[in-house]
Amino acid sequence: MTETAVALSHMIDCQLRPSEVNDERILDAIAAVPRELFVPKAKRSVAYVDEDIEVGEGRFLLEPRVFARMLVAADVQADDIVLDIGCATGYSSAVLAQLAEAIVAVEENEKLAGLAEKKLADQEVMNVAVVTCSMCDGVAKQGPYDVIFIEGAVEDIPAALIKQLKEGGRLVCVKLEGGVGRAHIIRKSGGEVTGQNLFDANVTTLPGFERQQGFVF
């Protein structure tokens, strides 16, 4: 096995499976995407360690354990349409693309969005559309979505994103409360929206999602 293959195997067997990530669809999706190709060359040797990896422009890939557990919570199905907020270099979208029918990947940083498009094309991921726009606004015209995935810790979950959830839809993020991060899921059922904390998750903050005055889930 190559060094990269060993690192990937170790990540799955020693980080993900012991953290209650046992869905083989999710593990296969993660195994299918070369994480090291979505980080700067200088960081490829640590691409599979259990921590956020900086990819430039002040942005990070979520640590594998948190990302995988969020995927479990999202329960992505093969016919789902997913909105991936803050896709950065496209790694998360590439993994989600293995699980869902189509991904709308939102990135407001033009440099990262261009990088994501190139890397997804290089990996021949054909069911992802990268959109450069405000991450807080989402892409309503392509919605509603079965799943909305936010790639980083947020204080505020914008109402504009929640409105883009389909009936039965799930929004998954890491929510900051008093400086503590917790994976959080919002579900829309019967026209009602409910939120639930899932597990502790201290990951890097996604800029632009600071708490605003007014109603917040």
Tab-separated table of C-alpha atoms in Angstrom:
chain	number	residue	atom	x	y	z
A	1	MET	CA	0.000	0.000	0.000
A	2	THR	CA	1.112	3.547	-0.669
A	3	GLU	CA	1.677	5.948	2.211
A	4	THR	CA	-1.515	7.781	1.267
A	5	ALA	CA	-3.533	4.562	1.182
A	6	VAL	CA	-2.238	3.648	4.631
A	7	ALA	CA	-3.198	7.094	5.972
A	8	LEU	CA	-6.691	6.784	4.489
A	9	SER	CA	-7.166	3.306	5.936
A	10	HIS	CA	-5.957	4.492	9.333
A	11	MET	CA	-8.358	7.439	9.228
A	12	ILE	CA	-11.322	5.177	8.525
A	13	ASP	CA	-10.420	2.418	10.979
A	14	CYS	CA	-8.979	4.505	13.830
A	15	GLN	CA	-10.862	7.815	13.591
A	16	LEU	CA	-14.224	7.177	11.938
A	17	ARG	CA	-15.362	3.689	12.927
A	18	PRO	CA	-14.605	4.226	16.652
A	19	SER	CA	-16.699	7.430	16.443
A	20	GLU	CA	-19.889	5.601	15.434
A	21	VAL	CA	-19.391	6.096	11.707
A	22	ASN	CA	-20.261	2.632	10.446
A	23	ASP	CA	-22.470	3.376	7.448
A	24	GLU	CA	-20.608	1.671	4.607
A	25	ARG	CA	-22.039	4.094	2.012
A	26	ILE	CA	-20.469	6.996	3.879
A	27	LEU	CA	-17.175	5.214	4.458
A	28	ASP	CA	-17.016	4.212	0.794
A	29	ALA	CA	-17.763	7.792	-0.280
A	30	ILE	CA	-14.970	9.141	1.908
A	31	ALA	CA	-12.580	6.431	0.702
A	32	ALA	CA	-13.375	7.321	-2.920
A	33	VAL	CA	-12.190	10.931	-2.629
A	34	PRO	CA	-8.441	11.645	-2.323
A	35	ARG	CA	-8.507	14.234	0.473
A	36	GLU	CA	-4.832	15.043	-0.030
A	37	LEU	CA	-5.550	16.500	-3.472
A	38	PHE	CA	-7.898	19.111	-1.995
A	39	VAL	CA	-5.284	20.631	0.338
A	40	PRO	CA	-2.105	22.575	-0.500
A	41	LYS	CA	0.850	20.417	-1.483
A	42	ALA	CA	2.708	21.399	1.695
A	43	LYS	CA	-0.094	19.916	3.786
A	44	ARG	CA	-0.702	16.680	1.913
A	45	SER	CA	1.298	14.656	4.422
A	46	VAL	CA	-1.190	15.620	7.154
A	47	ALA	CA	-4.354	15.512	5.040
A	48	TYR	CA	-5.760	12.545	6.976
A	49	VAL	CA	-5.000	13.640	10.530
A	50	ASP	CA	-7.995	14.298	12.767
A	51	GLU	CA	-7.955	18.082	12.658
A	52	ASP	CA	-9.122	20.927	10.455
A	53	ILE	CA	-6.741	21.503	7.542
A	54	GLU	CA	-6.111	25.033	6.291
A	55	VAL	CA	-6.563	25.314	2.523
A	56	GLY	CA	-5.865	29.023	2.104
A	57	GLU	CA	-7.806	32.283	2.176
A	58	GLY	CA	-8.343	31.730	5.900
A	59	ARG	CA	-10.476	28.647	5.266
A	60	PHE	CA	-10.283	25.028	6.403
A	61	LEU	CA	-11.544	21.541	5.609
A	62	LEU	CA	-13.506	20.099	8.515
A	63	GLU	CA	-11.693	17.434	10.497
A	64	PRO	CA	-12.623	13.957	9.161
A	65	ARG	CA	-14.343	12.671	12.308
A	66	VAL	CA	-16.702	15.650	12.626
A	67	PHE	CA	-17.401	15.737	8.886
A	68	ALA	CA	-18.226	12.019	8.803
A	69	ARG	CA	-20.487	12.187	11.854
A	70	MET	CA	-22.334	15.119	10.289
A	71	LEU	CA	-22.816	13.024	7.153
A	72	VAL	CA	-24.354	10.282	9.276
A	73	ALA	CA	-26.760	12.798	10.817
A	74	ALA	CA	-27.680	14.255	7.425
A	75	ASP	CA	-28.759	10.820	6.164
A	76	VAL	CA	-28.089	11.741	2.529
A	77	GLN	CA	-30.031	9.596	0.075
A	78	ALA	CA	-29.180	8.723	-3.528
A	79	ASP	CA	-31.939	10.952	-4.970
A	80	ASP	CA	-31.254	13.954	-2.704
A	81	ILE	CA	-30.347	17.450	-3.868
A	82	VAL	CA	-27.755	18.943	-1.503
A	83	LEU	CA	-26.695	22.533	-0.885
A	84	ASP	CA	-23.064	22.585	0.321
A	85	ILE	CA	-22.327	25.939	1.972
A	86	GLY	CA	-18.670	26.982	2.114
A	87	CYS	CA	-17.277	24.252	-0.117
A	88	ALA	CA	-13.777	25.846	-0.146
A	89	THR	CA	-11.625	23.657	-2.444
A	90	GLY	CA	-14.474	21.227	-3.136
A	91	TYR	CA	-13.579	18.245	-0.945
A	92	SER	CA	-16.879	18.138	0.916
A	93	SER	CA	-18.816	18.460	-2.331
A	94	ALA	CA	-16.829	15.616	-3.886
A	95	VAL	CA	-17.749	13.331	-0.979
A	96	LEU	CA	-21.396	14.419	-0.987
A	97	ALA	CA	-21.472	13.797	-4.741
A	98	GLN	CA	-20.826	10.103	-4.055
A	99	LEU	CA	-23.973	9.972	-1.920
A	100	ALA	CA	-26.519	12.282	-3.550
A	101	GLU	CA	-28.020	12.958	-6.962
A	102	ALA	CA	-26.737	16.517	-7.291
A	103	ILE	CA	-24.789	19.075	-5.265
A	104	VAL	CA	-24.987	22.869	-5.431
A	105	ALA	CA	-21.671	24.001	-3.918
A	106	VAL	CA	-21.615	27.592	-2.662
A	107	GLU	CA	-18.360	29.480	-2.222
A	108	GLU	CA	-18.156	33.264	-2.003
A	109	ASN	CA	-14.358	33.435	-2.308
A	110	GLU	CA	-13.690	33.559	-6.047
A	111	LYS	CA	-10.206	32.077	-5.776
A	112	LEU	CA	-11.467	29.074	-3.792
A	113	ALA	CA	-14.482	28.652	-6.056
A	114	GLY	CA	-12.217	28.473	-9.097
A	115	LEU	CA	-9.983	25.992	-7.324
A	116	ALA	CA	-12.995	23.862	-6.389
A	117	GLU	CA	-14.193	23.788	-9.990
A	118	LYS	CA	-10.765	22.676	-11.211
A	119	LYS	CA	-10.276	19.996	-8.575
A	120	LEU	CA	-13.782	18.581	-9.066
A	121	ALA	CA	-13.206	18.495	-12.825
A	122	ASP	CA	-9.833	16.783	-12.322
A	123	GLN	CA	-11.611	14.086	-10.271
A	124	GLU	CA	-14.347	13.822	-12.932
A	125	VAL	CA	-17.067	14.721	-10.438
A	126	MET	CA	-19.898	15.603	-12.786
A	127	ASN	CA	-22.869	16.148	-10.461
A	128	VAL	CA	-21.595	19.255	-8.639
A	129	ALA	CA	-22.279	22.846	-9.695
A	130	VAL	CA	-20.049	25.434	-7.988
A	131	VAL	CA	-21.805	28.774	-7.482
A	132	THR	CA	-19.930	31.913	-6.414
A	133	CYS	CA	-22.248	33.936	-4.196
A	134	SER	CA	-22.937	34.859	-0.577
A	135	MET	CA	-22.779	31.772	1.608
A	136	CYS	CA	-25.463	33.209	3.892
A	137	ASP	CA	-27.895	33.591	0.993
A	138	GLY	CA	-27.573	30.122	-0.511
A	139	VAL	CA	-29.031	29.494	-3.970
A	140	ALA	CA	-32.815	29.649	-3.645
A	141	LYS	CA	-33.482	29.291	-7.367
A	142	GLN	CA	-32.009	25.770	-7.351
A	143	GLY	CA	-33.932	24.748	-4.218
A	144	PRO	CA	-35.613	23.565	-2.209
A	145	TYR	CA	-33.011	21.112	-0.930
A	146	ASP	CA	-33.205	17.767	0.820
A	147	VAL	CA	-29.989	18.511	2.707
A	148	ILE	CA	-28.099	21.711	3.497
A	149	PHE	CA	-24.559	21.177	4.785
A	150	ILE	CA	-22.614	24.088	6.327
A	151	GLU	CA	-18.839	23.595	6.274
A	152	GLY	CA	-17.734	25.266	9.495
A	153	ALA	CA	-18.845	26.548	12.877
A	154	VAL	CA	-21.534	29.246	12.851
A	155	GLU	CA	-23.180	31.408	15.479
A	156	ASP	CA	-26.214	32.193	13.378
A	157	ILE	CA	-28.104	30.007	10.910
A	158	PRO	CA	-29.621	32.455	8.424
A	159	ALA	CA	-33.374	32.243	7.898
A	160	ALA	CA	-32.699	32.443	4.150
A	161	LEU	CA	-31.025	29.023	4.280
A	162	ILE	CA	-33.701	27.425	6.433
A	163	LYS	CA	-36.330	28.602	3.944
A	164	GLN	CA	-34.526	26.629	1.236
A	165	LEU	CA	-35.141	23.303	3.016
A	166	LYS	CA	-37.590	20.951	1.371
A	167	GLU	CA	-40.325	19.310	3.431
A	168	GLY	CA	-38.504	16.487	5.210
A	169	GLY	CA	-35.214	18.288	4.694
A	170	ARG	CA	-32.224	18.455	7.046
A	171	LEU	CA	-29.729	21.236	7.675
A	172	VAL	CA	-26.525	20.156	9.407
A	173	CYS	CA	-23.857	22.453	10.819
A	174	VAL	CA	-21.680	23.091	13.852
A	175	LYS	CA	-23.370	25.714	16.011
A	176	LEU	CA	-21.406	27.907	18.398
A	177	GLU	CA	-23.043	28.596	21.743
A	178	GLY	CA	-21.022	30.465	24.349
A	179	GLY	CA	-17.859	29.676	22.444
A	180	VAL	CA	-18.566	25.926	22.471
A	181	GLY	CA	-19.208	24.125	19.191
A	182	ARG	CA	-21.847	21.422	18.859
A	183	ALA	CA	-22.983	19.598	15.758
A	184	HIS	CA	-26.574	20.684	15.177
A	185	ILE	CA	-29.369	19.473	12.920
A	186	ILE	CA	-32.482	21.356	11.829
A	187	ARG	CA	-35.372	19.337	10.414
A	188	LYS	CA	-38.414	20.541	8.510
A	189	SER	CA	-41.485	18.364	8.973
A	190	GLY	CA	-45.151	19.207	8.536
A	191	GLY	CA	-44.141	22.790	7.860
A	192	GLU	CA	-42.516	23.009	11.297
A	193	VAL	CA	-38.801	23.565	11.851
A	194	THR	CA	-37.044	22.022	14.851
A	195	GLY	CA	-33.399	22.000	15.947
A	196	GLN	CA	-31.367	19.525	17.966
A	197	ASN	CA	-27.779	19.441	19.239
A	198	LEU	CA	-25.972	16.193	18.410
A	199	PHE	CA	-22.411	16.085	19.769
A	200	ASP	CA	-19.525	18.347	20.764
A	201	ALA	CA	-17.549	19.533	17.755
A	202	ASN	CA	-14.929	22.249	17.958
A	203	VAL	CA	-14.103	23.224	14.392
A	204	THR	CA	-12.997	26.397	12.653
A	205	THR	CA	-15.523	29.208	12.330
A	206	LEU	CA	-17.009	29.927	8.915
A	207	PRO	CA	-16.851	33.702	8.340
A	208	GLY	CA	-20.058	35.651	7.769
A	209	PHE	CA	-22.259	33.640	10.118
A	210	GLU	CA	-21.859	35.739	13.256
A	211	ARG	CA	-24.923	36.034	15.480
A	212	GLN	CA	-27.363	38.743	14.417
A	213	GLN	CA	-30.028	40.425	16.501
A	214	GLY	CA	-33.478	38.949	16.094
A	215	PHE	CA	-34.814	35.438	15.696
A	216	VAL	CA	-32.198	32.669	15.625
A	217	PHE	CA	-32.669	28.875	15.623
